Amino acid sequence: SAVISQKPSRDICQRGTSLTIQCQVDSQVTMMFWYRQQPGQSLTLIATANQGSEATYESGFVIDKFPISRPNLTFSTLTVSNMSPEDSSIYLCSTQGKAGVEQETQYFGPGTRLLVL
Amino acid sequence: GENVEQHPSTLSVQEGDSAVIKCTYSDSASNYFPWYKQELGKRPQLIIDIRSNVGEKKDQRIAVTLNKTAKHFSLHITETQPEDSAVYFCAASPPYNQGGKLIFGQGTELSVKP
């Protein structure tokens, strides 16, 4: 499976500020995704990070609030902008389309635990 | 869009018993169905998956069955052990060339009592 790392692993932030989360993969992957997991809940897809073009956002998520970058095939960032306590969640990146692995198989990073005060 | 329903939300079994978790999906175009196990404070880990051209798949104590007509799939864990205690998520995905995103069920908290 792909080795995926995320930074930071956790953070405590003040409302109104922004935090950028990084996701690094040890090999080139076709697709990268960002999910949110609110406390005790399931995973909800925020957006698909497209290499070289704008991210594709799911219903209920907008670029101004969650800008995403994907400068190459091994790296992506998610920014949580103008944070409020409701943004307190775990943010997870996942990857798909690693060479030698079934195309659909998705692996997750360790997550970033965000607490907004 | 795709919607995935998962039942039960909690499941408690005695060690050695079997556990079954069921999911239904709405989009008949979905063709990939993974199951993830998430231990407390950890990332979701893929434990088994099935594609729509297969009706059943087994991996040691874990099996998944798929009924495309009824649009439901199930996870079966036999001879449960305390280390099987975790939250299990099912997911459904449209064809890879349509974006490959996963739509998750609500999760099942499995507790295996020694």
mmCIF file of N, CA and C in Angstrom, chain A residues 4 30-31 33 35 37 41-45 48 58 92 96-97 102-111 113, chain B residues 31-32 36 38 40-46 49 51 89 93-96 99-107:
data_model
loop_
_atom_site.group_PDB
_atom_site.id
_atom_site.type_symbol
_atom_site.label_atom_id
_atom_site.label_comp_id
_atom_site.label_asym_id
_atom_site.label_seq_id
_atom_site.Cartn_x
_atom_site.Cartn_y
_atom_site.Cartn_z
ATOM 1 N N ILE A 4 1.485 7.147 3.326
ATOM 2 C CA ILE A 4 0.914 8.490 3.284
ATOM 3 C C ILE A 4 1.185 9.170 4.612
ATOM 4 N N THR A 30 -2.615 8.620 -8.947
ATOM 5 C CA THR A 30 -3.461 9.346 -9.882
ATOM 6 C C THR A 30 -4.404 10.303 -9.143
ATOM 7 N N MET A 31 -5.060 9.756 -8.116
ATOM 8 C CA MET A 31 -6.107 10.521 -7.443
ATOM 9 C C MET A 31 -5.726 10.771 -5.987
ATOM 10 N N PHE A 33 -7.735 12.508 -2.463
ATOM 11 C CA PHE A 33 -9.014 12.976 -1.945
ATOM 12 C C PHE A 33 -8.822 13.542 -0.533
ATOM 13 N N TYR A 35 -11.084 14.068 3.019
ATOM 14 C CA TYR A 35 -12.295 13.715 3.749
ATOM 15 C C TYR A 35 -12.307 14.434 5.096
ATOM 16 N N GLN A 37 -13.932 13.888 9.022
ATOM 17 C CA GLN A 37 -14.596 12.968 9.938
ATOM 18 C C GLN A 37 -14.878 13.711 11.236
ATOM 19 N N GLN A 41 -18.401 10.350 13.982
ATOM 20 C CA GLN A 41 -19.175 10.238 12.746
ATOM 21 C C GLN A 41 -18.414 9.479 11.671
ATOM 22 N N SER A 42 -19.072 9.346 10.522
ATOM 23 C CA SER A 42 -18.468 8.687 9.379
ATOM 24 C C SER A 42 -17.592 9.666 8.598
ATOM 25 N N LEU A 43 -17.062 9.203 7.496
ATOM 26 C CA LEU A 43 -16.208 10.035 6.655
ATOM 27 C C LEU A 43 -17.047 10.678 5.556
ATOM 28 N N THR A 44 -16.807 11.974 5.345
ATOM 29 C CA THR A 44 -17.502 12.720 4.306
ATOM 30 C C THR A 44 -16.478 13.302 3.356
ATOM 31 N N LEU A 45 -16.654 13.065 2.078
ATOM 32 C CA LEU A 45 -15.719 13.587 1.085
ATOM 33 C C LEU A 45 -15.877 15.091 0.936
ATOM 34 N N THR A 48 -12.071 16.213 -4.441
ATOM 35 C CA THR A 48 -11.038 15.471 -5.150
ATOM 36 C C THR A 48 -9.974 16.473 -5.587
ATOM 37 N N GLU A 58 -17.434 18.555 -3.353
ATOM 38 C CA GLU A 58 -18.726 17.893 -3.124
ATOM 39 C C GLU A 58 -19.744 18.929 -2.646
ATOM 40 N N LEU A 92 -8.721 13.895 6.732
ATOM 41 C CA LEU A 92 -7.940 12.777 6.213
ATOM 42 C C LEU A 92 -7.739 12.925 4.714
ATOM 43 N N GLN A 96 -5.420 7.060 -4.441
ATOM 44 C CA GLN A 96 -5.933 6.001 -5.297
ATOM 45 C C GLN A 96 -5.142 6.020 -6.597
ATOM 46 N N GLY A 97 -4.951 4.819 -7.168
ATOM 47 C CA GLY A 97 -4.305 4.764 -8.468
ATOM 48 C C GLY A 97 -2.801 4.672 -8.389
ATOM 49 N N GLU A 102 -4.639 -2.298 -7.474
ATOM 50 C CA GLU A 102 -5.932 -2.160 -8.144
ATOM 51 C C GLU A 102 -6.353 -0.703 -8.167
ATOM 52 N N GLN A 103 -6.870 -0.258 -9.294
ATOM 53 C CA GLN A 103 -7.106 1.164 -9.497
ATOM 54 C C GLN A 103 -7.986 1.790 -8.428
ATOM 55 N N GLU A 104 -9.019 1.058 -7.993
ATOM 56 C CA GLU A 104 -9.990 1.674 -7.090
ATOM 57 C C GLU A 104 -9.522 1.724 -5.641
ATOM 58 N N THR A 105 -8.506 0.950 -5.295
ATOM 59 C CA THR A 105 -8.142 0.815 -3.885
ATOM 60 C C THR A 105 -7.686 2.146 -3.312
ATOM 61 N N GLN A 106 -8.278 2.543 -2.197
ATOM 62 C CA GLN A 106 -7.940 3.813 -1.549
ATOM 63 C C GLN A 106 -7.310 3.550 -0.187
ATOM 64 N N TYR A 107 -6.223 4.272 0.057
ATOM 65 C CA TYR A 107 -5.555 4.214 1.357
ATOM 66 C C TYR A 107 -5.594 5.592 1.995
ATOM 67 N N PHE A 108 -5.659 5.599 3.318
ATOM 68 C CA PHE A 108 -5.812 6.848 4.048
ATOM 69 C C PHE A 108 -4.538 7.241 4.778
ATOM 70 N N GLY A 109 -4.347 8.548 4.855
ATOM 71 C CA GLY A 109 -3.311 9.080 5.717
ATOM 72 C C GLY A 109 -3.732 8.985 7.173
ATOM 73 N N PRO A 110 -2.835 9.343 8.099
ATOM 74 C CA PRO A 110 -3.123 9.199 9.529
ATOM 75 C C PRO A 110 -4.110 10.219 10.067
ATOM 76 N N GLY A 111 -4.397 11.242 9.293
ATOM 77 C CA GLY A 111 -5.362 12.235 9.740
ATOM 78 C C GLY A 111 -4.728 13.396 10.475
ATOM 79 N N ARG A 113 -5.954 16.054 13.409
ATOM 80 C CA ARG A 113 -7.005 16.331 14.389
ATOM 81 C C ARG A 113 -7.001 17.815 14.695
ATOM 82 N N ASN B 31 -19.636 0.117 -8.514
ATOM 83 C CA ASN B 31 -19.091 -1.197 -8.843
ATOM 84 C C ASN B 31 -17.921 -1.624 -7.973
ATOM 85 N N TYR B 32 -17.666 -0.869 -6.916
ATOM 86 C CA TYR B 32 -16.554 -1.214 -6.029
ATOM 87 C C TYR B 32 -16.996 -0.944 -4.603
ATOM 88 N N TYR B 36 -13.691 -0.845 5.637
ATOM 89 C CA TYR B 36 -12.579 -0.307 6.416
ATOM 90 C C TYR B 36 -12.821 -0.561 7.901
ATOM 91 N N GLN B 38 -11.635 0.911 11.622
ATOM 92 C CA GLN B 38 -10.991 2.059 12.245
ATOM 93 C C GLN B 38 -10.944 1.854 13.751
ATOM 94 N N LEU B 40 -9.734 3.128 17.542
ATOM 95 C CA LEU B 40 -9.810 4.434 18.182
ATOM 96 C C LEU B 40 -8.526 5.230 17.969
ATOM 97 N N GLY B 41 -8.678 6.420 17.426
ATOM 98 C CA GLY B 41 -7.536 7.301 17.222
ATOM 99 C C GLY B 41 -6.659 6.957 16.038
ATOM 100 N N LYS B 42 -7.090 5.989 15.227
ATOM 101 C CA LYS B 42 -6.254 5.563 14.102
ATOM 102 C C LYS B 42 -6.965 5.858 12.770
ATOM 103 N N ARG B 43 -6.228 5.698 11.711
ATOM 104 C CA ARG B 43 -6.788 5.917 10.383
ATOM 105 C C ARG B 43 -7.625 4.715 9.961
ATOM 106 N N PRO B 44 -8.593 4.875 9.046
ATOM 107 C CA PRO B 44 -9.321 3.719 8.503
ATOM 108 C C PRO B 44 -8.355 2.810 7.741
ATOM 109 N N GLN B 45 -8.480 1.509 7.985
ATOM 110 C CA GLN B 45 -7.630 0.533 7.320
ATOM 111 C C GLN B 45 -8.501 -0.357 6.443
ATOM 112 N N LEU B 46 -8.129 -0.517 5.180
ATOM 113 C CA LEU B 46 -8.860 -1.404 4.278
ATOM 114 C C LEU B 46 -8.687 -2.849 4.738
ATOM 115 N N ASP B 49 -12.306 -5.907 0.111
ATOM 116 C CA ASP B 49 -13.122 -5.197 -0.866
ATOM 117 C C ASP B 49 -13.670 -6.180 -1.884
ATOM 118 N N ARG B 51 -15.571 -6.317 -5.938
ATOM 119 C CA ARG B 51 -15.984 -5.631 -7.151
ATOM 120 C C ARG B 51 -17.260 -6.263 -7.676
ATOM 121 N N PHE B 89 -16.567 0.534 8.629
ATOM 122 C CA PHE B 89 -17.275 1.348 7.639
ATOM 123 C C PHE B 89 -17.346 0.607 6.310
ATOM 124 N N SER B 93 -18.458 2.897 -4.449
ATOM 125 C CA SER B 93 -17.743 3.794 -5.355
ATOM 126 C C SER B 93 -18.242 3.617 -6.779
ATOM 127 N N PRO B 94 -18.424 4.731 -7.489
ATOM 128 C CA PRO B 94 -18.754 4.629 -8.912
ATOM 129 C C PRO B 94 -17.547 4.110 -9.675
ATOM 130 N N PRO B 95 -17.700 3.807 -10.949
ATOM 131 C CA PRO B 95 -16.558 3.336 -11.729
ATOM 132 C C PRO B 95 -15.370 4.284 -11.626
ATOM 133 N N TYR B 96 -14.189 3.716 -11.641
ATOM 134 C CA TYR B 96 -12.960 4.482 -11.461
ATOM 135 C C TYR B 96 -12.891 5.650 -12.440
ATOM 136 N N GLY B 99 -14.426 9.105 -11.422
ATOM 137 C CA GLY B 99 -13.936 9.888 -10.285
ATOM 138 C C GLY B 99 -13.465 9.080 -9.109
ATOM 139 N N GLY B 100 -13.974 7.865 -8.953
ATOM 140 C CA GLY B 100 -13.437 6.964 -7.944
ATOM 141 C C GLY B 100 -13.690 7.326 -6.504
ATOM 142 N N LYS B 101 -14.517 8.296 -6.215
ATOM 143 C CA LYS B 101 -14.712 8.701 -4.829
ATOM 144 C C LYS B 101 -15.488 7.645 -4.059
ATOM 145 N N LEU B 102 -15.288 7.601 -2.757
ATOM 146 C CA LEU B 102 -15.980 6.671 -1.880
ATOM 147 C C LEU B 102 -17.102 7.383 -1.136
ATOM 148 N N ILE B 103 -18.262 6.742 -1.094
ATOM 149 C CA ILE B 103 -19.371 7.209 -0.267
ATOM 150 C C ILE B 103 -19.511 6.202 0.872
ATOM 151 N N PHE B 104 -19.385 6.688 2.098
ATOM 152 C CA PHE B 104 -19.321 5.809 3.255
ATOM 153 C C PHE B 104 -20.679 5.623 3.927
ATOM 154 N N GLY B 105 -20.851 4.441 4.519
ATOM 155 C CA GLY B 105 -21.960 4.220 5.436
ATOM 156 C C GLY B 105 -21.671 4.896 6.759
ATOM 157 N N GLN B 106 -22.631 4.809 7.669
ATOM 158 C CA GLN B 106 -22.556 5.547 8.922
ATOM 159 C C GLN B 106 -21.615 4.909 9.937
ATOM 160 N N GLY B 107 -21.221 3.654 9.711
ATOM 161 C CA GLY B 107 -20.308 2.978 10.622
ATOM 162 C C GLY B 107 -21.020 2.058 11.596
#
